[in-house]
PDB file of C-alpha atoms and ligand atoms in Angstrom:
ATOM      1  CA  MET A   1     138.093 -50.529  38.727  1.00 83.00           C
ATOM      2  CA  SER A   2     138.287 -53.389  41.226  1.00 95.00           C
ATOM      3  CA  ALA A   3     136.564 -56.644  40.328  1.00 98.00           C
ATOM      4  CA  LEU A   4     133.357 -56.586  42.393  1.00 98.00           C
ATOM      5  CA  TYR A   5     131.989 -59.539  44.374  1.00 98.00           C
ATOM      6  CA  CYS A   6     129.778 -59.801  47.442  1.00 98.00           C
ATOM      7  CA  VAL A   7     128.005 -62.059  49.883  1.00 98.00           C
ATOM      8  CA  PHE A   8     124.224 -61.755  50.181  1.00 98.00           C
ATOM      9  CA  GLY A   9     122.614 -62.654  53.484  1.00 97.00           C
ATOM     10  CA  ASN A  10     120.234 -61.372  56.112  1.00 97.00           C
ATOM     11  CA  PRO A  11     121.755 -60.781  58.552  1.00 95.00           C
ATOM     12  CA  VAL A  12     125.205 -60.590  57.001  1.00 97.00           C
ATOM     13  CA  ALA A  13     127.174 -58.255  59.299  1.00 96.00           C
ATOM     14  CA  HIS A  14     128.912 -61.195  61.006  1.00 92.00           C
ATOM     15  CA  SER A  15     130.209 -62.682  57.729  1.00 95.00           C
ATOM     16  CA  ARG A  16     133.943 -63.467  57.468  1.00 96.00           C
ATOM     17  CA  SER A  17     133.708 -63.912  53.698  1.00 98.00           C
ATOM     18  CA  PRO A  18     135.152 -60.473  52.773  1.00 98.00           C
ATOM     19  CA  ASP A  19     138.261 -61.141  54.922  1.00 98.00           C
ATOM     20  CA  ILE A  20     138.658 -64.555  53.325  1.00 98.00           C
ATOM     21  CA  HIS A  21     138.292 -63.412  49.712  1.00 98.00           C
ATOM     22  CA  HIS A  22     140.469 -60.325  50.173  1.00 98.00           C
ATOM     23  CA  ALA A  23     143.165 -62.586  51.661  1.00 98.00           C
ATOM     24  CA  PHE A  24     142.859 -64.958  48.691  1.00 98.00           C
ATOM     25  CA  ALA A  25     143.132 -62.088  46.200  1.00 98.00           C
ATOM     26  CA  LYS A  26     146.218 -60.732  47.936  1.00 98.00           C
ATOM     27  CA  GLN A  27     148.051 -63.990  47.219  1.00 98.00           C
ATOM     28  CA  LYS A  28     148.344 -62.834  43.594  1.00 98.00           C
ATOM     29  CA  GLU A  29     147.916 -59.121  44.220  1.00 98.00           C
ATOM     30  CA  GLU A  30     144.564 -59.142  42.399  1.00 98.00           C
ATOM     31  CA  ASP A  31     142.448 -56.018  42.701  1.00 98.00           C
ATOM     32  CA  LEU A  32     139.228 -57.363  44.142  1.00 98.00           C
ATOM     33  CA  CYS A  33     136.495 -55.693  46.165  1.00 98.00           C
ATOM     34  CA  TYR A  34     134.245 -58.094  48.100  1.00 98.00           C
ATOM     35  CA  GLU A  35     131.295 -56.528  49.919  1.00 98.00           C
ATOM     36  CA  LYS A  36     128.648 -57.644  52.391  1.00 98.00           C
ATOM     37  CA  ARG A  37     125.199 -56.930  51.019  1.00 98.00           C
ATOM     38  CA  GLU A  38     122.233 -57.360  53.316  1.00 98.00           C
ATOM     39  CA  ALA A  39     119.337 -58.125  50.989  1.00 98.00           C
ATOM     40  CA  PRO A  40     115.844 -57.295  52.256  1.00 98.00           C
ATOM     41  CA  LEU A  41     114.065 -60.499  53.293  1.00 97.00           C
ATOM     42  CA  ALA A  42     111.323 -59.789  50.775  1.00 97.00           C
ATOM     43  CA  ASP A  43     113.512 -58.600  47.898  1.00 98.00           C
ATOM     44  CA  PHE A  44     116.534 -60.781  47.229  1.00 98.00           C
ATOM     45  CA  VAL A  45     115.928 -60.454  43.490  1.00 98.00           C
ATOM     46  CA  GLY A  46     116.019 -56.657  43.660  1.00 98.00           C
ATOM     47  CA  ALA A  47     119.283 -56.772  45.607  1.00 98.00           C
ATOM     48  CA  LEU A  48     120.769 -59.143  43.039  1.00 98.00           C
ATOM     49  CA  GLN A  49     119.749 -56.866  40.160  1.00 98.00           C
ATOM     50  CA  ALA A  50     121.163 -53.795  41.911  1.00 98.00           C
ATOM     51  CA  PHE A  51     124.454 -55.600  42.475  1.00 98.00           C
ATOM     52  CA  ARG A  52     124.682 -56.579  38.809  1.00 98.00           C
ATOM     53  CA  ALA A  53     123.906 -52.977  37.808  1.00 98.00           C
ATOM     54  CA  ASP A  54     126.814 -51.873  40.030  1.00 98.00           C
ATOM     55  CA  GLY A  55     129.118 -54.085  37.968  1.00 98.00           C
ATOM     56  CA  GLY A  56     129.095 -57.165  40.221  1.00 98.00           C
ATOM     57  CA  LEU A  57     130.775 -60.202  38.652  1.00 98.00           C
ATOM     58  CA  GLY A  58     129.806 -62.895  41.126  1.00 98.00           C
ATOM     59  CA  ALA A  59     128.419 -63.437  44.601  1.00 98.00           C
ATOM     60  CA  ASN A  60     128.170 -65.810  47.492  1.00 98.00           C
ATOM     61  CA  VAL A  61     124.782 -66.415  49.014  1.00 98.00           C
ATOM     62  CA  THR A  62     124.100 -67.334  52.603  1.00 96.00           C
ATOM     63  CA  VAL A  63     121.093 -67.810  54.868  1.00 93.00           C
ATOM     64  CA  PRO A  64     118.231 -67.363  54.069  1.00 95.00           C
ATOM     65  CA  PHE A  65     118.622 -66.845  50.316  1.00 97.00           C
ATOM     66  CA  LYS A  66     120.287 -69.999  48.977  1.00 97.00           C
ATOM     67  CA  GLU A  67     117.071 -71.576  47.696  1.00 97.00           C
ATOM     68  CA  GLN A  68     115.834 -68.317  46.159  1.00 98.00           C
ATOM     69  CA  ALA A  69     119.188 -67.831  44.482  1.00 98.00           C
ATOM     70  CA  PHE A  70     118.885 -71.317  43.021  1.00 98.00           C
ATOM     71  CA  GLY A  71     115.532 -70.311  41.563  1.00 98.00           C
ATOM     72  CA  GLN A  72     117.077 -67.260  39.867  1.00 98.00           C
ATOM     73  CA  CYS A  73     119.778 -69.175  37.990  1.00 98.00           C
ATOM     74  CA  ASP A  74     119.702 -69.832  34.260  1.00 98.00           C
ATOM     75  CA  ALA A  75     122.105 -72.761  34.720  1.00 98.00           C
ATOM     76  CA  VAL A  76     123.315 -74.681  37.757  1.00 98.00           C
ATOM     77  CA  THR A  77     125.879 -77.405  38.409  1.00 97.00           C
ATOM     78  CA  GLU A  78     124.812 -80.943  39.192  1.00 95.00           C
ATOM     79  CA  ARG A  79     125.742 -80.618  42.865  1.00 95.00           C
ATOM     80  CA  ALA A  80     123.708 -77.411  43.144  1.00 97.00           C
ATOM     81  CA  ASN A  81     120.802 -79.186  41.530  1.00 96.00           C
ATOM     82  CA  GLN A  82     121.045 -81.990  44.085  1.00 94.00           C
ATOM     83  CA  ALA A  83     121.155 -79.438  46.889  1.00 96.00           C
ATOM     84  CA  GLY A  84     118.297 -77.353  45.492  1.00 97.00           C
ATOM     85  CA  ALA A  85     120.320 -74.372  46.666  1.00 97.00           C
ATOM     86  CA  VAL A  86     123.285 -72.307  45.520  1.00 98.00           C
ATOM     87  CA  ASN A  87     125.926 -70.477  47.519  1.00 98.00           C
ATOM     88  CA  THR A  88     127.922 -69.226  44.524  1.00 98.00           C
ATOM     89  CA  LEU A  89     126.691 -67.115  41.614  1.00 98.00           C
ATOM     90  CA  TRP A  90     128.423 -65.679  38.586  1.00 98.00           C
ATOM     91  CA  TRP A  91     127.372 -64.131  35.316  1.00 98.00           C
ATOM     92  CA  ASP A  92     128.396 -65.118  31.793  1.00 96.00           C
ATOM     93  CA  GLY A  93     127.050 -62.178  29.830  1.00 95.00           C
ATOM     94  CA  ASP A  94     123.396 -62.163  30.820  1.00 95.00           C
ATOM     95  CA  GLN A  95     123.378 -65.776  31.956  1.00 98.00           C
ATOM     96  CA  LEU A  96     123.338 -66.254  35.721  1.00 98.00           C
ATOM     97  CA  ASN A  97     125.112 -69.444  36.811  1.00 98.00           C
ATOM     98  CA  GLY A  98     124.934 -71.139  40.182  1.00 98.00           C
ATOM     99  CA  ASP A  99     126.951 -73.715  42.082  1.00 98.00           C
ATOM    100  CA  ASN A 100     126.929 -75.081  45.601  1.00 98.00           C
ATOM    101  CA  THR A 101     130.436 -75.380  47.023  1.00 98.00           C
ATOM    102  CA  ASP A 102     129.423 -76.186  50.616  1.00 98.00           C
ATOM    103  CA  GLY A 103     129.667 -79.961  50.329  1.00 98.00           C
ATOM    104  CA  ALA A 104     132.995 -79.821  48.520  1.00 98.00           C
ATOM    105  CA  GLY A 105     134.267 -77.456  51.235  1.00 98.00           C
ATOM    106  CA  LEU A 106     133.152 -79.829  53.985  1.00 98.00           C
ATOM    107  CA  VAL A 107     134.717 -82.875  52.343  1.00 98.00           C
ATOM    108  CA  LYS A 108     137.968 -81.034  51.585  1.00 98.00           C
ATOM    109  CA  ASP A 109     138.299 -79.865  55.184  1.00 98.00           C
ATOM    110  CA  ILE A 110     137.524 -83.304  56.622  1.00 98.00           C
ATOM    111  CA  CYS A 111     139.569 -85.423  54.198  1.00 98.00           C
ATOM    112  CA  ASP A 112     142.500 -83.126  53.320  1.00 98.00           C
ATOM    113  CA  ASN A 113     142.986 -80.609  56.140  1.00 98.00           C
ATOM    114  CA  LEU A 114     142.002 -82.857  59.042  1.00 98.00           C
ATOM    115  CA  ALA A 115     143.075 -86.070  57.271  1.00 98.00           C
ATOM    116  CA  TRP A 116     140.012 -87.910  58.551  1.00 98.00           C
ATOM    117  CA  GLN A 117     138.472 -90.600  56.391  1.00 98.00           C
ATOM    118  CA  ILE A 118     134.895 -90.833  55.147  1.00 98.00           C
ATOM    119  CA  GLN A 119     135.355 -93.718  52.731  1.00 98.00           C
ATOM    120  CA  GLY A 120     134.286 -96.986  54.362  1.00 98.00           C
ATOM    121  CA  LYS A 121     133.074 -95.199  57.491  1.00 98.00           C
ATOM    122  CA  ARG A 122     129.672 -95.090  59.171  1.00 98.00           C
ATOM    123  CA  VAL A 123     128.530 -91.470  59.093  1.00 98.00           C
ATOM    124  CA  LEU A 124     125.901 -89.873  61.336  1.00 98.00           C
ATOM    125  CA  VAL A 125     124.534 -86.491  60.266  1.00 98.00           C
ATOM    126  CA  LEU A 126     122.560 -84.510  62.852  1.00 97.00           C
ATOM    127  CA  GLY A 127     119.934 -82.206  61.323  1.00 97.00           C
ATOM    128  CA  ALA A 128     118.014 -82.308  58.063  1.00 97.00           C
ATOM    129  CA  GLY A 129     117.770 -78.676  56.982  1.00 94.00           C
ATOM    130  CA  GLY A 130     119.237 -76.805  54.048  1.00 93.00           C
ATOM    131  CA  ALA A 131     122.784 -77.211  55.345  1.00 94.00           C
ATOM    132  CA  VAL A 132     122.466 -81.004  55.189  1.00 97.00           C
ATOM    133  CA  ARG A 133     120.827 -81.013  51.749  1.00 96.00           C
ATOM    134  CA  GLY A 134     123.740 -78.875  50.550  1.00 95.00           C
ATOM    135  CA  VAL A 135     126.431 -81.363  51.554  1.00 97.00           C
ATOM    136  CA  MET A 136     124.856 -84.799  51.049  1.00 97.00           C
ATOM    137  CA  GLY A 137     125.929 -85.255  47.416  1.00 96.00           C
ATOM    138  CA  PRO A 138     129.673 -84.638  47.958  1.00 96.00           C
ATOM    139  CA  LEU A 139     129.529 -86.634  51.228  1.00 97.00           C
ATOM    140  CA  LEU A 140     128.077 -89.688  49.470  1.00 97.00           C
ATOM    141  CA  ALA A 141     130.611 -89.355  46.663  1.00 96.00           C
ATOM    142  CA  GLU A 142     133.259 -90.250  49.269  1.00 97.00           C
ATOM    143  CA  LYS A 143     131.670 -93.716  49.552  1.00 97.00           C
ATOM    144  CA  PRO A 144     130.908 -94.042  53.247  1.00 98.00           C
ATOM    145  CA  THR A 145     129.561 -97.441  54.403  1.00 97.00           C
ATOM    146  CA  LEU A 146     126.322 -95.734  55.322  1.00 97.00           C
ATOM    147  CA  VAL A 147     124.914 -92.321  56.173  1.00 98.00           C
ATOM    148  CA  ARG A 148     122.262 -91.945  58.852  1.00 98.00           C
ATOM    149  CA  ILE A 149     120.473 -88.604  58.958  1.00 98.00           C
ATOM    150  CA  ALA A 150     118.874 -87.971  62.351  1.00 98.00           C
ATOM    151  CA  ASN A 151     116.644 -84.970  62.893  1.00 97.00           C
ATOM    152  CA  ARG A 152     114.257 -83.598  65.536  1.00 95.00           C
ATOM    153  CA  THR A 153     111.506 -83.813  62.910  1.00 97.00           C
ATOM    154  CA  ALA A 154     111.930 -87.403  61.761  1.00 97.00           C
ATOM    155  CA  GLU A 155     109.908 -86.939  58.596  1.00 98.00           C
ATOM    156  CA  LYS A 156     112.344 -84.374  57.184  1.00 98.00           C
ATOM    157  CA  ALA A 157     115.230 -86.801  57.693  1.00 98.00           C
ATOM    158  CA  GLU A 158     113.272 -89.595  56.038  1.00 97.00           C
ATOM    159  CA  ILE A 159     112.426 -87.461  53.004  1.00 97.00           C
ATOM    160  CA  LEU A 160     116.017 -86.317  52.614  1.00 97.00           C
ATOM    161  CA  ALA A 161     117.320 -89.877  52.976  1.00 97.00           C
ATOM    162  CA  ARG A 162     114.942 -91.107  50.277  1.00 96.00           C
ATOM    163  CA  GLN A 163     115.997 -88.307  47.946  1.00 95.00           C
ATOM    164  CA  PHE A 164     119.691 -89.118  48.259  1.00 96.00           C
ATOM    165  CA  MET A 165     119.288 -92.904  48.370  1.00 93.00           C
ATOM    166  CA  ASP A 166     118.452 -92.762  44.654  1.00 86.00           C
ATOM    167  CA  GLY A 167     121.677 -93.195  42.770  1.00 82.00           C
ATOM    168  CA  SER A 168     123.789 -93.602  45.899  1.00 86.00           C
ATOM    169  CA  ASN A 169     126.082 -96.592  46.416  1.00 87.00           C
ATOM    170  CA  SER A 170     125.826 -96.191  50.187  1.00 92.00           C
ATOM    171  CA  PRO A 171     122.646 -96.792  52.167  1.00 95.00           C
ATOM    172  CA  VAL A 172     121.117 -93.514  53.387  1.00 98.00           C
ATOM    173  CA  LEU A 173     118.743 -93.799  56.342  1.00 97.00           C
ATOM    174  CA  GLY A 174     116.611 -91.132  57.974  1.00 97.00           C
ATOM    175  CA  SER A 175     115.121 -91.089  61.450  1.00 97.00           C
ATOM    176  CA  GLY A 176     114.289 -88.945  64.463  1.00 97.00           C
ATOM    177  CA  LEU A 177     116.734 -88.046  67.216  1.00 95.00           C
ATOM    178  CA  GLU A 178     114.691 -89.958  69.753  1.00 90.00           C
ATOM    179  CA  GLY A 179     115.578 -93.609  69.890  1.00 86.00           C
ATOM    180  CA  LEU A 180     118.685 -93.054  67.779  1.00 96.00           C
ATOM    181  CA  SER A 181     120.977 -96.056  68.088  1.00 95.00           C
ATOM    182  CA  GLY A 182     123.978 -97.660  66.411  1.00 96.00           C
ATOM    183  CA  GLN A 183     127.661 -96.741  66.347  1.00 98.00           C
ATOM    184  CA  PHE A 184     129.281 -94.238  64.033  1.00 98.00           C
ATOM    185  CA  ASP A 185     132.815 -93.349  62.985  1.00 98.00           C
ATOM    186  CA  VAL A 186     132.156 -89.828  61.737  1.00 98.00           C
ATOM    187  CA  VAL A 187     129.494 -87.562  63.272  1.00 98.00           C
ATOM    188  CA  ILE A 188     128.652 -84.297  61.518  1.00 98.00           C
ATOM    189  CA  ASN A 189     126.480 -81.702  63.230  1.00 97.00           C
ATOM    190  CA  ALA A 190     124.210 -79.467  61.160  1.00 96.00           C
ATOM    191  CA  ILE A 191     121.632 -78.590  63.790  1.00 94.00           C
ATOM    192  CA  SER A 192     121.418 -74.840  63.533  1.00 83.00           C
ATOM    193  CA  ALA A 193     120.846 -74.385  67.276  1.00 66.00           C
ATOM    194  CA  GLY A 194     124.437 -75.626  67.649  1.00 53.00           C
ATOM    195  CA  LEU A 195     126.278 -72.353  68.106  1.00 57.00           C
ATOM    196  CA  HIS A 196     124.414 -70.686  70.959  1.00 66.00           C
ATOM    197  CA  GLY A 197     121.804 -73.235  71.934  1.00 69.00           C
ATOM    198  CA  GLU A 198     122.065 -76.488  73.758  1.00 78.00           C
ATOM    199  CA  MET A 199     122.717 -79.813  72.126  1.00 85.00           C
ATOM    200  CA  PRO A 200     119.561 -81.887  71.921  1.00 88.00           C
ATOM    201  CA  ALA A 201     119.716 -84.885  74.245  1.00 88.00           C
ATOM    202  CA  LEU A 202     121.348 -87.851  72.496  1.00 93.00           C
ATOM    203  CA  PRO A 203     121.907 -91.352  73.821  1.00 94.00           C
ATOM    204  CA  ASP A 204     125.374 -92.354  75.024  1.00 95.00           C
ATOM    205  CA  GLY A 205     127.457 -94.767  73.001  1.00 96.00           C
ATOM    206  CA  LEU A 206     126.850 -93.429  69.468  1.00 98.00           C
ATOM    207  CA  LEU A 207     130.564 -92.871  68.905  1.00 98.00           C
ATOM    208  CA  ALA A 208     132.571 -95.926  67.867  1.00 98.00           C
ATOM    209  CA  ASP A 209     136.186 -96.340  68.991  1.00 98.00           C
ATOM    210  CA  GLY A 210     138.267 -93.692  67.231  1.00 98.00           C
ATOM    211  CA  ALA A 211     135.208 -91.723  66.076  1.00 98.00           C
ATOM    212  CA  VAL A 212     135.632 -88.114  64.953  1.00 98.00           C
ATOM    213  CA  ALA A 213     133.136 -85.263  65.230  1.00 98.00           C
ATOM    214  CA  TYR A 214     132.690 -82.216  62.987  1.00 98.00           C
ATOM    215  CA  ASP A 215     130.480 -79.206  63.681  1.00 97.00           C
ATOM    216  CA  MET A 216     129.499 -77.262  60.575  1.00 95.00           C
ATOM    217  CA  VAL A 217     129.307 -74.056  62.607  1.00 92.00           C
ATOM    218  CA  TYR A 218     132.307 -72.298  64.099  1.00 89.00           C
ATOM    219  CA  GLY A 219     132.947 -69.956  66.946  1.00 84.00           C
ATOM    220  CA  LYS A 220     135.643 -68.643  69.220  1.00 86.00           C
ATOM    221  CA  GLU A 221     134.842 -71.325  71.778  1.00 90.00           C
ATOM    222  CA  PRO A 222     134.264 -75.039  71.243  1.00 93.00           C
ATOM    223  CA  THR A 223     130.597 -75.489  70.361  1.00 92.00           C
ATOM    224  CA  PRO A 224     128.148 -77.419  72.568  1.00 92.00           C
ATOM    225  CA  PHE A 225     128.315 -80.252  70.011  1.00 95.00           C
ATOM    226  CA  MET A 226     132.123 -80.369  70.174  1.00 95.00           C
ATOM    227  CA  ARG A 227     131.995 -80.483  73.973  1.00 95.00           C
ATOM    228  CA  TRP A 228     129.392 -83.258  73.821  1.00 95.00           C
ATOM    229  CA  ALA A 229     131.537 -85.279  71.396  1.00 97.00           C
ATOM    230  CA  GLU A 230     134.618 -84.865  73.569  1.00 97.00           C
ATOM    231  CA  ALA A 231     132.681 -86.026  76.620  1.00 96.00           C
ATOM    232  CA  GLN A 232     131.556 -89.041  74.569  1.00 97.00           C
ATOM    233  CA  GLY A 233     135.182 -89.966  73.898  1.00 98.00           C
ATOM    234  CA  ALA A 234     135.677 -88.657  70.337  1.00 98.00           C
ATOM    235  CA  ALA A 235     139.232 -89.138  69.071  1.00 98.00           C
ATOM    236  CA  ALA A 236     139.162 -85.715  67.396  1.00 98.00           C
ATOM    237  CA  VAL A 237     136.705 -82.823  67.043  1.00 98.00           C
ATOM    238  CA  SER A 238     136.581 -79.793  64.766  1.00 98.00           C
ATOM    239  CA  ASP A 239     134.419 -76.782  64.159  1.00 96.00           C
ATOM    240  CA  GLY A 240     133.446 -75.646  60.671  1.00 96.00           C
ATOM    241  CA  LEU A 241     135.912 -72.815  60.067  1.00 97.00           C
ATOM    242  CA  GLY A 242     137.845 -74.950  57.590  1.00 98.00           C
ATOM    243  CA  MET A 243     134.662 -75.718  55.679  1.00 98.00           C
ATOM    244  CA  LEU A 244     133.956 -71.986  55.448  1.00 97.00           C
ATOM    245  CA  VAL A 245     137.387 -71.274  54.000  1.00 98.00           C
ATOM    246  CA  GLU A 246     137.347 -74.256  51.627  1.00 98.00           C
ATOM    247  CA  GLN A 247     133.881 -73.477  50.222  1.00 98.00           C
ATOM    248  CA  ALA A 248     135.143 -69.935  49.667  1.00 98.00           C
ATOM    249  CA  ALA A 249     138.264 -71.198  47.874  1.00 98.00           C
ATOM    250  CA  GLU A 250     136.080 -73.302  45.597  1.00 98.00           C
ATOM    251  CA  ALA A 251     133.958 -70.240  44.753  1.00 98.00           C
ATOM    252  CA  PHE A 252     137.047 -68.079  44.274  1.00 98.00           C
ATOM    253  CA  GLU A 253     138.467 -70.584  41.784  1.00 98.00           C
ATOM    254  CA  ILE A 254     135.231 -70.509  39.772  1.00 98.00           C
ATOM    255  CA  TRP A 255     135.368 -66.710  39.633  1.00 98.00           C
ATOM    256  CA  ARG A 256     139.091 -66.086  39.204  1.00 98.00           C
ATOM    257  CA  GLY A 257     140.367 -69.258  37.540  1.00 98.00           C
ATOM    258  CA  TRP A 258     143.015 -70.176  40.134  1.00 98.00           C
ATOM    259  CA  ARG A 259     142.936 -71.972  43.443  1.00 98.00           C
ATOM    260  CA  PRO A 260     144.061 -69.923  46.442  1.00 98.00           C
ATOM    261  CA  ASP A 261     146.104 -71.381  49.285  1.00 98.00           C
ATOM    262  CA  THR A 262     143.709 -71.919  52.203  1.00 98.00           C
ATOM    263  CA  ALA A 263     146.117 -72.782  55.047  1.00 98.00           C
ATOM    264  CA  PRO A 264     147.407 -69.239  55.703  1.00 98.00           C
ATOM    265  CA  VAL A 265     143.879 -67.843  55.535  1.00 98.00           C
ATOM    266  CA  MET A 266     142.651 -70.370  58.093  1.00 97.00           C
ATOM    267  CA  ALA A 267     145.548 -69.457  60.347  1.00 96.00           C
ATOM    268  CA  MET A 268     144.751 -65.742  59.955  1.00 97.00           C
ATOM    269  CA  LEU A 269     141.100 -66.282  60.930  1.00 95.00           C
ATOM    270  CA  ARG A 270     142.017 -68.336  64.001  1.00 90.00           C
TER     271      ARG A 270
HETATM  272  P1  LIG B 301     120.208 -74.804  57.992  1.00 68.18           P
HETATM  273  O1  LIG B 301     120.300 -74.031  56.710  1.00 68.18           O
HETATM  274  O2  LIG B 301     121.229 -74.378  59.012  1.00 68.18           O
HETATM  275  O3  LIG B 301     120.197 -76.270  57.776  1.00 68.18           O
HETATM  276  P2  LIG B 301     117.419 -75.025  58.542  1.00 68.18           P
HETATM  277  O4  LIG B 301     117.132 -75.491  57.152  1.00 68.18           O
HETATM  278  O5  LIG B 301     116.482 -74.064  59.195  1.00 68.18           O
HETATM  279  O6  LIG B 301     118.836 -74.351  58.650  1.00 68.18           O
HETATM  280  O7  LIG B 301     117.563 -76.337  59.462  1.00 68.18           O
HETATM  281  C1  LIG B 301     117.781 -76.244  60.833  1.00 68.18           C
HETATM  282  C2  LIG B 301     118.071 -77.626  61.378  1.00 68.18           C
HETATM  283  O8  LIG B 301     118.388 -77.536  62.778  1.00 68.18           O
HETATM  284  C3  LIG B 301     116.890 -78.573  61.277  1.00 68.18           C
HETATM  285  O9  LIG B 301     117.396 -79.875  61.123  1.00 68.18           O
HETATM  286  C4  LIG B 301     116.224 -78.385  62.646  1.00 68.18           C
HETATM  287  O10 LIG B 301     115.414 -79.465  63.054  1.00 68.18           O
HETATM  288  P3  LIG B 301     113.858 -79.529  62.575  1.00 68.18           P
HETATM  289  O11 LIG B 301     113.872 -79.966  61.135  1.00 68.18           O
HETATM  290  O12 LIG B 301     113.225 -80.531  63.456  1.00 68.18           O
HETATM  291  O13 LIG B 301     113.304 -78.139  62.740  1.00 68.18           O
HETATM  292  C5  LIG B 301     117.442 -78.296  63.530  1.00 68.18           C
HETATM  293  N1  LIG B 301     117.192 -77.629  64.821  1.00 68.18           N
HETATM  294  C6  LIG B 301     117.069 -76.304  65.036  1.00 68.18           C
HETATM  295  N2  LIG B 301     116.900 -76.063  66.357  1.00 68.18           N
HETATM  296  C7  LIG B 301     116.910 -77.265  66.977  1.00 68.18           C
HETATM  297  C8  LIG B 301     116.803 -77.695  68.341  1.00 68.18           C
HETATM  298  N3  LIG B 301     116.621 -76.807  69.336  1.00 68.18           N
HETATM  299  N4  LIG B 301     116.844 -79.026  68.596  1.00 68.18           N
HETATM  300  C9  LIG B 301     117.020 -79.923  67.591  1.00 68.18           C
HETATM  301  N5  LIG B 301     117.148 -79.581  66.299  1.00 68.18           N
HETATM  302  C10 LIG B 301     117.091 -78.277  65.989  1.00 68.18           C
END
């Protein structure tokens, strides 16, 4: 029988995760079946139990279940604990374990694949939702000079900044989008309206000379954020496809015990 994994989400039909994990498995001819499972909004726990009863070994979790999944775990990693959310689950006997590989995926794509630097750089993060909470820990571990979180609802950015300021070597500041000022070397977009919607209005001049811009979402076309950053003179821009593949590789390694090669899988998806 194939080793069974899945991604839980709602909706989940659009997910590329099965393609990614099947491509990883093929690198060592492993027999792996990775499904999309749309959990009912009101019954994630039931869907999780049904999956385990079907012989499921591990799962990814996407919107809107990452926080609920966290709550179901018997043990979580430190980075998942910081995020208050998990995107990767696996069982050890009856024990359900959780990790959050999103931040590691983001940092790996930015620092290794794109060869951009975070260390010693001024970082601006747009948005203060679950996606930001999920990546702040690994981002701060790269030792940026500072991280400013700017969000439509200023209070959410302030709360998040305070949470991550504790124990961080870099200053973490939170504020609204209105009146945002300063210059930044790395701008990361995690505003969920980013893919289809418009970019919120931002002042000119936020990008320092040589600044780079990363959108955590991906699409066939450059996102509104990527177009905005280019118009603002960004030296380089990227969407989040690499983050998707790298967070998957991190999960795959937890489950299967070896690290797949991500470059050919990224090329296949493009
Ligand atoms: P995610 O898991 O993608 O982070 P989320 O937790 O719902 O999803 O967070 C969505 C983020 O996108 C929030 O930062 C939200 O801003 P608010 O906290 O003010 O709601 C931001 N966002 C969504 N639509 C937006 C828009 N039209 N303009 C500005 N920010 C927007």
